[in-house]
Short mmCIF file of C-alpha atoms and ligand atoms in Angstrom, two decimals:
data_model
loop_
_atom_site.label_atom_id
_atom_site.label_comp_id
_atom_site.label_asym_id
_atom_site.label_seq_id
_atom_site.Cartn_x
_atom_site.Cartn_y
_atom_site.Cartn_z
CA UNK A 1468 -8.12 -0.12 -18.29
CA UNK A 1469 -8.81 -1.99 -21.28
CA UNK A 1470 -5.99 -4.59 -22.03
CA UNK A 1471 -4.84 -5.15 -26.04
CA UNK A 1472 -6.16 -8.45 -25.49
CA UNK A 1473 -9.63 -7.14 -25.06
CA UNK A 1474 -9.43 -5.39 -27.83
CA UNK A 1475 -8.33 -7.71 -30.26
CA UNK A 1476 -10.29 -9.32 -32.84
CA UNK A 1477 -11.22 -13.33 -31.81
CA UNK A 1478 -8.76 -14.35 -34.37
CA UNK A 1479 -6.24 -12.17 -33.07
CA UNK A 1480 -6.95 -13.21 -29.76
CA UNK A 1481 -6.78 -16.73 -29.98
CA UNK A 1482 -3.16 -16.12 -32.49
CA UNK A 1483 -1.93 -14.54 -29.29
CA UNK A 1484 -3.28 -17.12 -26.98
CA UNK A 1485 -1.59 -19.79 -29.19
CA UNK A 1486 2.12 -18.02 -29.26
CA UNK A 1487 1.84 -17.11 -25.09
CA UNK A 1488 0.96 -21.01 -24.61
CA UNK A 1489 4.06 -21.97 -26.85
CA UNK A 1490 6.03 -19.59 -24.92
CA UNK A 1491 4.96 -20.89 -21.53
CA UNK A 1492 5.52 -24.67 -22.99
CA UNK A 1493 9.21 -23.94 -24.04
CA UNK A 1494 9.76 -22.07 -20.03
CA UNK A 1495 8.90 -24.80 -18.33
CA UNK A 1496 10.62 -27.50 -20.28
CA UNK A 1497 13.80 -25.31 -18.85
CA UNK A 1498 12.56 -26.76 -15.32
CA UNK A 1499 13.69 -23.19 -13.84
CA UNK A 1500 14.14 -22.98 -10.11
CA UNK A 1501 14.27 -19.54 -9.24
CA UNK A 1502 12.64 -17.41 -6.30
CA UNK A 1503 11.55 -13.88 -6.04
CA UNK A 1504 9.01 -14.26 -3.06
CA UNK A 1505 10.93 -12.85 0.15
CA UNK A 1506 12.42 -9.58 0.46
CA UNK A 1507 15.86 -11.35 1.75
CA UNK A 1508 19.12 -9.41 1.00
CA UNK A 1509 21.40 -11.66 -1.83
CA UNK A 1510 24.66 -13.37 0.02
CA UNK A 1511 26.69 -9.78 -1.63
CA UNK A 1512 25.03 -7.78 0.06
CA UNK A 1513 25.35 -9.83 3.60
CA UNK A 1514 28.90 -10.18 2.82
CA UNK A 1515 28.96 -6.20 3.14
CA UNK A 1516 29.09 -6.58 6.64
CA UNK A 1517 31.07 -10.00 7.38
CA UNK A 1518 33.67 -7.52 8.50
CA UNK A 1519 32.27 -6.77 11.64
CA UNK A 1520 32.80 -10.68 12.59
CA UNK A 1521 36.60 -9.61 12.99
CA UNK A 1522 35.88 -6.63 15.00
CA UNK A 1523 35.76 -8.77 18.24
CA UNK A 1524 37.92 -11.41 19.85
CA UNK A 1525 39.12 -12.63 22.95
CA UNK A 1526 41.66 -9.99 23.49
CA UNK A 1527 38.86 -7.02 22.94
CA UNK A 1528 37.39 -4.41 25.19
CA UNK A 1529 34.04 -5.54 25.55
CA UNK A 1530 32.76 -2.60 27.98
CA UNK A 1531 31.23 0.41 26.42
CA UNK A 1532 30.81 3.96 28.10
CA UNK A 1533 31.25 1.96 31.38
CA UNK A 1534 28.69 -0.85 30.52
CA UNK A 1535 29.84 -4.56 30.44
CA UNK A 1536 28.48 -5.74 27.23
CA UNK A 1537 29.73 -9.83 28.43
CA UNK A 1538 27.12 -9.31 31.50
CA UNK A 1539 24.00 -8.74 32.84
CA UNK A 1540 22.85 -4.95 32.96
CA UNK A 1541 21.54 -2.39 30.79
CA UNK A 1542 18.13 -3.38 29.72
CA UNK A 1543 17.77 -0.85 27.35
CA UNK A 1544 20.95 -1.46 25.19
CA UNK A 1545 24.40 -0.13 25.47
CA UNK A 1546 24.46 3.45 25.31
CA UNK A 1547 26.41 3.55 21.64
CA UNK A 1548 23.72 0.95 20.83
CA UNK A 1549 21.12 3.69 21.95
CA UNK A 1550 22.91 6.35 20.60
CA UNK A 1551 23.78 4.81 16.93
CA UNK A 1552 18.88 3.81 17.01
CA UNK A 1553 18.27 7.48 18.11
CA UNK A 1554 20.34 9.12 15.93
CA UNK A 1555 19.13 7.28 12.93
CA UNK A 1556 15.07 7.68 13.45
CA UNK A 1557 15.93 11.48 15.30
CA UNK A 1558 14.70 10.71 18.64
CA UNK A 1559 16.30 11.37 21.73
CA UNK A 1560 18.81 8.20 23.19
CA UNK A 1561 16.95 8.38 26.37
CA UNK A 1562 13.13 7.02 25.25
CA UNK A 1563 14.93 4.08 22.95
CA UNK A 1564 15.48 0.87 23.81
CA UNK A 1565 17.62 -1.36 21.67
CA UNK A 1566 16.75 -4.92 22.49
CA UNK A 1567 17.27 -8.07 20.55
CA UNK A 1568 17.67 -8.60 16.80
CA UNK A 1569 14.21 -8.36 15.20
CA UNK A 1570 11.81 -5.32 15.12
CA UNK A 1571 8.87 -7.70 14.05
CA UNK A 1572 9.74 -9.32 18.06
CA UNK A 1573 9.46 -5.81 19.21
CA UNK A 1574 5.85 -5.18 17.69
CA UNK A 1575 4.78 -8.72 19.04
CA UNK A 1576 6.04 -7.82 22.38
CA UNK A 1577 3.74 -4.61 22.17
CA UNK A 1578 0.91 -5.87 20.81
CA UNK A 1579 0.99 -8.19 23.49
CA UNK A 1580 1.98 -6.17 26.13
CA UNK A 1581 -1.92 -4.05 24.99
CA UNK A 1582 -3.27 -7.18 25.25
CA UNK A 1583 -2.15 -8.59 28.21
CA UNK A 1584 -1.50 -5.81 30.66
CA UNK A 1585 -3.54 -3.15 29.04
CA UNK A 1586 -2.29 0.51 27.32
CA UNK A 1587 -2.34 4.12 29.52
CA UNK A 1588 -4.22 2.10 32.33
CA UNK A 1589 -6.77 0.79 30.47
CA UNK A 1590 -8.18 -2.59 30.97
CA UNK A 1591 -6.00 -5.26 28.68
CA UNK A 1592 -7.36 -5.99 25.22
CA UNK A 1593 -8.24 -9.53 26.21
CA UNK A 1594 -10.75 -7.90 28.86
CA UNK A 1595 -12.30 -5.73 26.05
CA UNK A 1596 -14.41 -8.01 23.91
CA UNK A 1597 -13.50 -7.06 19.62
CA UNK A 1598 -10.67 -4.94 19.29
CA UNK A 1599 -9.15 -3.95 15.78
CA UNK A 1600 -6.47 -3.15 14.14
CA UNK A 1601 -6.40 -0.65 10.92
CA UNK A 1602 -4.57 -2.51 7.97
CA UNK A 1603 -3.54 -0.24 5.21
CA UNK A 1604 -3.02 -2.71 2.03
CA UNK A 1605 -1.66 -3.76 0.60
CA UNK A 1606 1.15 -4.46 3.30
CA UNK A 1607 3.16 -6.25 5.17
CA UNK A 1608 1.90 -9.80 5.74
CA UNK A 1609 3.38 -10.43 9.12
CA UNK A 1610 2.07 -7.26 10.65
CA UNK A 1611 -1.65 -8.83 10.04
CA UNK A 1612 0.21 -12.17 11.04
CA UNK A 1613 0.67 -10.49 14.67
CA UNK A 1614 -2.42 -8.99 15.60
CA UNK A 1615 -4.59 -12.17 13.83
CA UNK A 1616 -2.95 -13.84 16.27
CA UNK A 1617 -4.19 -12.47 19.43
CA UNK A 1618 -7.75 -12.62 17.59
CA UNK A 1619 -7.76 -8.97 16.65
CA UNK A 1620 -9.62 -8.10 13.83
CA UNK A 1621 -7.50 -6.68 10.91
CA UNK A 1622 -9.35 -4.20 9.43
CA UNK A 1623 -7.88 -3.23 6.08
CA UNK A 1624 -7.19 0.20 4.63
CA UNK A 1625 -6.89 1.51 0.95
CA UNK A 1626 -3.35 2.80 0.32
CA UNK A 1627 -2.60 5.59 -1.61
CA UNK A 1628 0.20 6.40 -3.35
CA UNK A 1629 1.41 9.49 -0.57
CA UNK A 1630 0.47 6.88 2.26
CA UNK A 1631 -2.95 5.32 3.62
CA UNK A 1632 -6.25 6.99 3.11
CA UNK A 1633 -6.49 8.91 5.83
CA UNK A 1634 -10.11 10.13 5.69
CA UNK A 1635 -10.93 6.64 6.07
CA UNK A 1636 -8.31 6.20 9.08
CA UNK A 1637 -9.57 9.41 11.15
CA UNK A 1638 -12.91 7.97 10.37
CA UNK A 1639 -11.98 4.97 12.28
CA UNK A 1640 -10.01 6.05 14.45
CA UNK A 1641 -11.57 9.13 16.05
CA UNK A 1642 -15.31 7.21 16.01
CA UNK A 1643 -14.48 3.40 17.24
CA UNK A 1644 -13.02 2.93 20.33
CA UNK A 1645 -12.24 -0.83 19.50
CA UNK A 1646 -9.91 0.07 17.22
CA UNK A 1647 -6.49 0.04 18.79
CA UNK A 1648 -3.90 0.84 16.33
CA UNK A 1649 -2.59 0.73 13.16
CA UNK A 1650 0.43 -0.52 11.41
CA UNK A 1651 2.13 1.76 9.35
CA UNK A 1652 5.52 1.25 7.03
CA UNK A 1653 5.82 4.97 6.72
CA UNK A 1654 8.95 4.94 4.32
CA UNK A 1655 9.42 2.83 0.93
CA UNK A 1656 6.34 0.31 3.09
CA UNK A 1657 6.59 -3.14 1.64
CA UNK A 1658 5.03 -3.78 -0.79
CA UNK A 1659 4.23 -0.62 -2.34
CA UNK A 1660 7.49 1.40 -1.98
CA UNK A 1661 5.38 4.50 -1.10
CA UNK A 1662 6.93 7.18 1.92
CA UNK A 1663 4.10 9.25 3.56
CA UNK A 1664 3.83 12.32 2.54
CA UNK A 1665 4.07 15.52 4.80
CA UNK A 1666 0.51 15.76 4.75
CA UNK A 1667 -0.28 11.90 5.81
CA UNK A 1668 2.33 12.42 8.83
CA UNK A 1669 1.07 15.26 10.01
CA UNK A 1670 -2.85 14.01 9.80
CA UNK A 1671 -1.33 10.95 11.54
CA UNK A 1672 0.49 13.01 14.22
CA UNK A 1673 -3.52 15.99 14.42
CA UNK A 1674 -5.12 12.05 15.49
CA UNK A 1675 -7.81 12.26 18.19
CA UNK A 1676 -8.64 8.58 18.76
CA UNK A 1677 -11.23 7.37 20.68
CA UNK A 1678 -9.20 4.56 22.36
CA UNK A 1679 -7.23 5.93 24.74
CA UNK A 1680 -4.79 2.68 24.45
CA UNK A 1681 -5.11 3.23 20.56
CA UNK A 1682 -1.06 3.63 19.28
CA UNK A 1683 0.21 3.67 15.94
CA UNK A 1684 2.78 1.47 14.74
CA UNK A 1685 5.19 3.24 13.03
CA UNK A 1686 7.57 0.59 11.54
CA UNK A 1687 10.35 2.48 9.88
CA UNK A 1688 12.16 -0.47 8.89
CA UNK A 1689 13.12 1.21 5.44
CA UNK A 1690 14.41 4.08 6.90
CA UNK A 1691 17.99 4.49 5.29
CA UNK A 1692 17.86 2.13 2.76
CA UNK A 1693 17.46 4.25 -0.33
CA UNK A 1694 18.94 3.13 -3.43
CA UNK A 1695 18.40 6.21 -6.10
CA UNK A 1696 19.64 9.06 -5.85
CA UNK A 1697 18.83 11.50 -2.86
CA UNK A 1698 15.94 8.99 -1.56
CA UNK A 1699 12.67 10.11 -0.21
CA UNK A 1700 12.10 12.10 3.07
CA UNK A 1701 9.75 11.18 5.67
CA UNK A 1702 9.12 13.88 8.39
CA UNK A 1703 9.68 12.64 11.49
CA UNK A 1704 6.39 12.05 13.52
CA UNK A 1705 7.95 12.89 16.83
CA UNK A 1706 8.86 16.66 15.77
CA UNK A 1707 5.59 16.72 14.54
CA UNK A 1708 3.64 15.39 17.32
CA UNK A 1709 5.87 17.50 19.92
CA UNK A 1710 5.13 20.90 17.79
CA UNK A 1711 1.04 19.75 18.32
CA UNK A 1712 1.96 19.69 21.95
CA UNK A 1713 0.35 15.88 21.71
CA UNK A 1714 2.23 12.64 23.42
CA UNK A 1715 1.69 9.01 24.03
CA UNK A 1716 0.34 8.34 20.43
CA UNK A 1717 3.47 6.72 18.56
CA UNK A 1718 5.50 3.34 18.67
CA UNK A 1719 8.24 3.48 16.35
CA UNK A 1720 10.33 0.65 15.25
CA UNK A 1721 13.62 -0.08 13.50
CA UNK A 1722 16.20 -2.95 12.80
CA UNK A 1723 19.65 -3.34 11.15
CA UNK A 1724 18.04 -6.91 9.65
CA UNK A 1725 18.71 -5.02 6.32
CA UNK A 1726 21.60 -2.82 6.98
CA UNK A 1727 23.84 -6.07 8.52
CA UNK A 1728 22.16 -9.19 9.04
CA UNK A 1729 18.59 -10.56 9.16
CA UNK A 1730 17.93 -11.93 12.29
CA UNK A 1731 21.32 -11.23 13.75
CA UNK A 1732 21.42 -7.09 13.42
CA UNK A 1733 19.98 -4.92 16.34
CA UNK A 1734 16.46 -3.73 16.64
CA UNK A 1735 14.59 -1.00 18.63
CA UNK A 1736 11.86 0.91 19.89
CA UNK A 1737 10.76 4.35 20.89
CA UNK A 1738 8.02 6.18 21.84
CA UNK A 1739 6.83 8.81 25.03
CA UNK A 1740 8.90 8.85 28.01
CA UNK A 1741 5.55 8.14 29.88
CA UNK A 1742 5.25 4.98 26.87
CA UNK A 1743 8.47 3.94 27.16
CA UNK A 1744 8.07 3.43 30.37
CA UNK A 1745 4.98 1.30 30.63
CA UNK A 1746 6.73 -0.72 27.88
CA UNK A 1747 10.08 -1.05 30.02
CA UNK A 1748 7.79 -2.21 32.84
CA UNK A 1749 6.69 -5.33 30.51
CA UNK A 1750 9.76 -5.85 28.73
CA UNK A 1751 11.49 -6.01 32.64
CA UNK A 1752 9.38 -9.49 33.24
CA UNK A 1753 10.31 -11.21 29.87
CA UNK A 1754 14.54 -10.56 29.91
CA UNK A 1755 17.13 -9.46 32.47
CA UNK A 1756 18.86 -7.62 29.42
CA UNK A 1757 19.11 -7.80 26.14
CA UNK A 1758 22.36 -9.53 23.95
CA UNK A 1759 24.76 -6.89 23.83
CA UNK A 1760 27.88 -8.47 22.57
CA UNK A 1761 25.81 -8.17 18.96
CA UNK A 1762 25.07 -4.53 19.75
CA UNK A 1763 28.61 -3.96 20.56
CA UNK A 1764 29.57 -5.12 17.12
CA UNK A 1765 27.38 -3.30 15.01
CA UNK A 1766 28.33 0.27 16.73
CA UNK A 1767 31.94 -0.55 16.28
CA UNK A 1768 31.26 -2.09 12.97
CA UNK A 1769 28.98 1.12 11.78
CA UNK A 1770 30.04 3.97 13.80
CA UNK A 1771 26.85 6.54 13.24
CA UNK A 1772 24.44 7.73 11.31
CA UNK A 1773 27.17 8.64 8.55
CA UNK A 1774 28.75 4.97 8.74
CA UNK A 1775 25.22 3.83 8.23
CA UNK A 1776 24.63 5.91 5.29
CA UNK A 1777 28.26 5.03 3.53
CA UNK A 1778 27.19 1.08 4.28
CA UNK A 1779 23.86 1.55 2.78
CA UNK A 1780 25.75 3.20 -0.31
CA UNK A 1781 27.08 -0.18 -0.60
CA UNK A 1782 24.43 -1.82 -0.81
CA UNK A 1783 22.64 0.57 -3.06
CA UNK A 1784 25.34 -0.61 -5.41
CA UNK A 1785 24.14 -3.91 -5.56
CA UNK A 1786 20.34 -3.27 -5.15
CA UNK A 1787 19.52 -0.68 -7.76
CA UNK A 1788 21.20 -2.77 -10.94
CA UNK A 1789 18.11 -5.55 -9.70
CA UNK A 1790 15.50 -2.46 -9.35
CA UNK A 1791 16.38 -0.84 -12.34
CA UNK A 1792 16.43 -4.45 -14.12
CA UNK A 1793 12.45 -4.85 -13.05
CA UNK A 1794 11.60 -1.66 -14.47
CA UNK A 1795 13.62 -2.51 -17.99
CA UNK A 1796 11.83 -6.19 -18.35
CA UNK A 1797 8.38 -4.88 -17.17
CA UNK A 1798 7.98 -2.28 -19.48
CA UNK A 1799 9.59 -4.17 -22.06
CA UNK A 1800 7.35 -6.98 -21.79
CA UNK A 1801 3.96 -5.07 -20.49
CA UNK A 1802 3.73 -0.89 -20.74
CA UNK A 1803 2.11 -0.96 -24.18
CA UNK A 1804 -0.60 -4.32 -23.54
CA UNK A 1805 -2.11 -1.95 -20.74
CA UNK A 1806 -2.82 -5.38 -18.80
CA UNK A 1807 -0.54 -3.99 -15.30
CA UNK A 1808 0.43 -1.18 -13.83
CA UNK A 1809 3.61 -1.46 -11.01
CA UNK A 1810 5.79 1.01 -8.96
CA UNK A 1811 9.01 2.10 -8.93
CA UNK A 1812 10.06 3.11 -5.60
CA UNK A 1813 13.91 4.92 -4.78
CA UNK A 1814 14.53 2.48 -1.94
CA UNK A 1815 13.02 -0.54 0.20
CA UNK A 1816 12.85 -4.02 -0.86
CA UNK A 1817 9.77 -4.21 -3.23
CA UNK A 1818 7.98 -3.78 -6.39
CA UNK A 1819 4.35 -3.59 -6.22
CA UNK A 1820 2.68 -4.94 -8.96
CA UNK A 1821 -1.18 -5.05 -10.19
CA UNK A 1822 -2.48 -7.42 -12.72
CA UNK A 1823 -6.06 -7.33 -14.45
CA UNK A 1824 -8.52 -7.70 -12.08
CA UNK A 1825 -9.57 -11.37 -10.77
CA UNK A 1826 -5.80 -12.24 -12.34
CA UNK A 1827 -3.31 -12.31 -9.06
CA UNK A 1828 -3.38 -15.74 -7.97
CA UNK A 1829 -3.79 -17.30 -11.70
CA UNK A 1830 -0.71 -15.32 -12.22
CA UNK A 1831 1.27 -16.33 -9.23
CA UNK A 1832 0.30 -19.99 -9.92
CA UNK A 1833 1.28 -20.14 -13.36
CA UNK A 1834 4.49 -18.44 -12.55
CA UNK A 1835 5.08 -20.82 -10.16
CA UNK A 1836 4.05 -23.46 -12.35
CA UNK A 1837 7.16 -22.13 -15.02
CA UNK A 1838 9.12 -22.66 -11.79
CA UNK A 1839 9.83 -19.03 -10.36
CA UNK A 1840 8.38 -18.94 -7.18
CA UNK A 1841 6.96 -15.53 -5.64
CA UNK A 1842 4.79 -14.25 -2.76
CA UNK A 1843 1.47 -15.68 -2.65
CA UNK A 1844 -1.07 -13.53 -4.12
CA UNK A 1845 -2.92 -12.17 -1.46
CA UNK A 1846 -0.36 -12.18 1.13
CA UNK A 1847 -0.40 -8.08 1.59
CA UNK A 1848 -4.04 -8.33 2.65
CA UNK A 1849 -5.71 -9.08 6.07
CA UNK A 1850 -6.25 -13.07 5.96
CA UNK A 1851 -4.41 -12.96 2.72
CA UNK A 1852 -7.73 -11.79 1.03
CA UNK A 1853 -7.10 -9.45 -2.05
CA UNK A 1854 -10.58 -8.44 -2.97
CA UNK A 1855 -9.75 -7.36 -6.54
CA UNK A 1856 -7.28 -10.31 -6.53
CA UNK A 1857 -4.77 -7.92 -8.42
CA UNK A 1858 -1.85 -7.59 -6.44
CA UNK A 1859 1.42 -9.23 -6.44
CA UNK A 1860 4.53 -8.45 -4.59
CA UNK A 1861 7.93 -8.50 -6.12
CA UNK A 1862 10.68 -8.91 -3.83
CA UNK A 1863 13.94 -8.75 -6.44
CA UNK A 1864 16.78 -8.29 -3.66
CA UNK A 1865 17.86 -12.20 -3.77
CA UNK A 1866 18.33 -13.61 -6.70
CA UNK A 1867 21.12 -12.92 -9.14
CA UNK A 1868 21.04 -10.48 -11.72
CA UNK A 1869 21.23 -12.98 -14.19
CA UNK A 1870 18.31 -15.39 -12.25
CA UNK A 1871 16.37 -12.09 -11.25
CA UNK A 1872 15.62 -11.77 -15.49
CA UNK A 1873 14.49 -14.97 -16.34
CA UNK A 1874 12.41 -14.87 -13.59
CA UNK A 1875 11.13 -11.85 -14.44
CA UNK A 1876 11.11 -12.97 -17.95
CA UNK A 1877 8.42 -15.59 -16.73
CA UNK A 1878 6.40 -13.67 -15.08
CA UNK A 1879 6.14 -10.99 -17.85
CA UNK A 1880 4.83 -14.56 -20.39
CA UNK A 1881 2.83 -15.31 -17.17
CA UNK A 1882 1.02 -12.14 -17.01
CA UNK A 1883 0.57 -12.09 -20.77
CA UNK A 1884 -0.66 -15.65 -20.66
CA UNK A 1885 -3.68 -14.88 -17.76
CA UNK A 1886 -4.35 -11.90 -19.01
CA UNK A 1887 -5.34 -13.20 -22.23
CA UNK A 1888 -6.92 -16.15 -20.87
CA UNK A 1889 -9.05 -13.87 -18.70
CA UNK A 1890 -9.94 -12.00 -21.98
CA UNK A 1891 -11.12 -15.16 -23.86
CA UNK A 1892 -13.25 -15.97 -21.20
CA UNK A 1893 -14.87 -12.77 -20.86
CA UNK A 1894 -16.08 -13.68 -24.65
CA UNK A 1895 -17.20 -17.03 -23.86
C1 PLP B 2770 8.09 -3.68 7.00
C2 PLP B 2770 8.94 -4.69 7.68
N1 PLP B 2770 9.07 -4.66 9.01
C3 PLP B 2770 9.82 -5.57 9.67
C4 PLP B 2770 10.48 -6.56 9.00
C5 PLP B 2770 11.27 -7.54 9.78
O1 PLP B 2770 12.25 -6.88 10.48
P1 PLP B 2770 13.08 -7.64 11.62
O2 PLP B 2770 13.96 -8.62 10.95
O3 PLP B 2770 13.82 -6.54 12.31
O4 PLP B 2770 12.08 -8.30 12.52
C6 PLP B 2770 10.39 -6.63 7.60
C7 PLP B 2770 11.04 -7.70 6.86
O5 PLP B 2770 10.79 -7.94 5.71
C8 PLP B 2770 9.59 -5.67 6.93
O6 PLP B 2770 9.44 -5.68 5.60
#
């Protein structure tokens, strides 16, 4: 893509340059202290669920289909708890367990449980010399975070816009036995906003790995929050993998952080009976049982799958007027310099956004610089290592409407401003 600056004349050019500097001067003498980095929910749409606070006292029932939820017992959740996670990812109640509040605590716990104790009786990861994990990127930063640090190589993946590349994945997966798993944000994945196609879940689900403790790590922590219209559809990889008569292949995981409250919600997993169990087994030495007053909560708070769906509604409400509000000041301030191309995703949490190349972190700084801070550039990559240095993730959930466009406003001078930096010093 050739940018207008390129193409403009050096006079032209340095007009531009001029203006964009003046611009940038006059932001930061507003000494603007806004953030767009984390994909946080804004205080409305927490206060969407402060309602479930007053669901119980002193005076209520705390037992639920029999189980105490004020004791010991039940290590795999209370059965609504169970019931409300299965129902929602279309498993069956009996291979989920629903056990503390964050899903990223759940992956750790797996990852480690691989490398500690070993997957499917094979020796533990730590007893294997290198051992990798399959990155698609961009993604999500703490994924890499987890398996960097148990010294497993992140190995990164081109995504495409139906999903990762998946000629590269069998590649790896079906010829290198080091390689252990992969993470995956199958629906609206952060940052991209992409949901796998039918095609991508079924060539996940037709995998032959070498490994036989390889698993993929199927974080569907998107799954119901659509804020457009009918939302995407993912196939579910269980159906899938249960009409190829395969098992033992799949970890999913899921959280209400962003349906109730980050790191106070409920979180699960599921996989294989004969996975679930070897996961029980090392779950068993780490916690008697899980906190199930919390659990008891939500369920009463959202019901089912329905009550979760009329909540999310909610916060669609308050999500898409952000969304829609990138789009506007984006194309407004970019589609016709052909400097950046972004996505516009019908749910999850991000914008994924690509700059000229060698432009991400001169972007990010300057931005930052004008006093809007954002995710460092990078961040979506293995060791935060963006080869083409393009990418930057937009995470507009938190700020105000009002705070979300001059930040965004910023950003879009920002852009302009490397951009046509990066286009005088091509000349020079
Ligand atoms: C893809 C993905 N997975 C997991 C999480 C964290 O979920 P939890 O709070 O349940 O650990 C996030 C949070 O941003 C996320 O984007």
């Amino acid at each position: 893509m050739t940018s207008a600056y390129q193409k403009m004349t050096d006079a032209e050019l340095d007009a531009a340059l001029a203006d964009l500097e003046r611009q940038a001067a006059d932001l930061r003498a507003l000494d603007l202290r806004l953030d767009m980095a984390r994909g946080k929910p804004s205080p409305e749409q927490t206060a969407l669920s402060k309602p479930m606070l007053d669901l119980l006292t002193s005076a209520s029932d705390l037992s639920d289909q029999g189980v105490d939820a004020d004791n010991y017992g039940a290590p795999d959740g209370l059965p609504s708890a169970r019931a409300l996670a299965a129902e929602l990812l279309g498993v069956d109640p009996a291979n989920v367990s629903v056990i503390g509040s964050s899903s990223l605590n759940l992956m750790y716990d797996c990852v480690e449980n691989g490398y500690v104790h070993g997957i499917a009786g094979e020796r533990p990861w730590c007893q294997q010399g290198t051992v990798k994990f399959l990155c698609p990127a961009p993604g999500y930063d703490r994924h890499f975070t987890v398996t960097e640090s148990f010294g497993i190589e992140n190995v990164p993946v081109p995504m495409r816009e139906d999903g990762p590349d998946m000629d590269v994945v069998r590649e790896y997966v079906e010829k290198d036995a080091q390689v252990k798993g992969i993470w995956c944000v199958p629906k609206y994945a952060n940052p991209t906003g992409v949901t796998y196609s039918d095609e991508v879940v079924c060539a996940f689900a037709a995998l032959r790995p070498a490994a036989p403790d390889f698993r993929i790590y199927w974080d569907n922590a998107y799954a119901v929050h659509t804020f457009r219209g009918e939302g995407d559809e993912l196939l579910n990889i269980f159906d899938v993998l249960s009409e190829q008569g395969k098992k033992n292949l799949v970890y999913e995981f899921a959280s209400t952080a962003k349906v109730t409250f980050p790191s106070s919600g409920m979180a699960w997993v599921t996989a294989s009976p004969d996975d679930m169990a070897e996961l029980r087994r090392s779950f068993s030495a780490m916690r008697v049982s899980p906190e199930k007053i919390s659990q008891l909560a939500h369920v009463r708070f959202l019901r089912d799958a329905d009550g979760v769906r009329e909540h999310m509604r909610r916060h669609a409400e308050i999500v898409a007027p952000r969304f829609a509000l990138v789009q506007e000041k984006l194309s407004a301030g970019l589609a016709d310099l052909d400097v950046a191309t972004w996505t516009d995703p019908n749910g999850g949490y991000f914008v994924s956004f690509e700059g000229p190349e060698g432009s991400a972190k001169a972007i990010v700084a300057l931005t930052a610089e004008l006093g809007v801070k954002l995710t460092g550039a990078g961040a979506p990559w293995p060791y935060g290592s963006d080869p083409r240095d393009t990418n930057i993730r937009i995470a507009p959930t938190y700020p105000t409407l009002e705070e979300l466009g001059q930040a965004l406003d910023v950003f879009v001078v920002a852009v302009k401003l490397v951009a046509a930096r990066l286009a005088k010093a091509e000349r020079a």
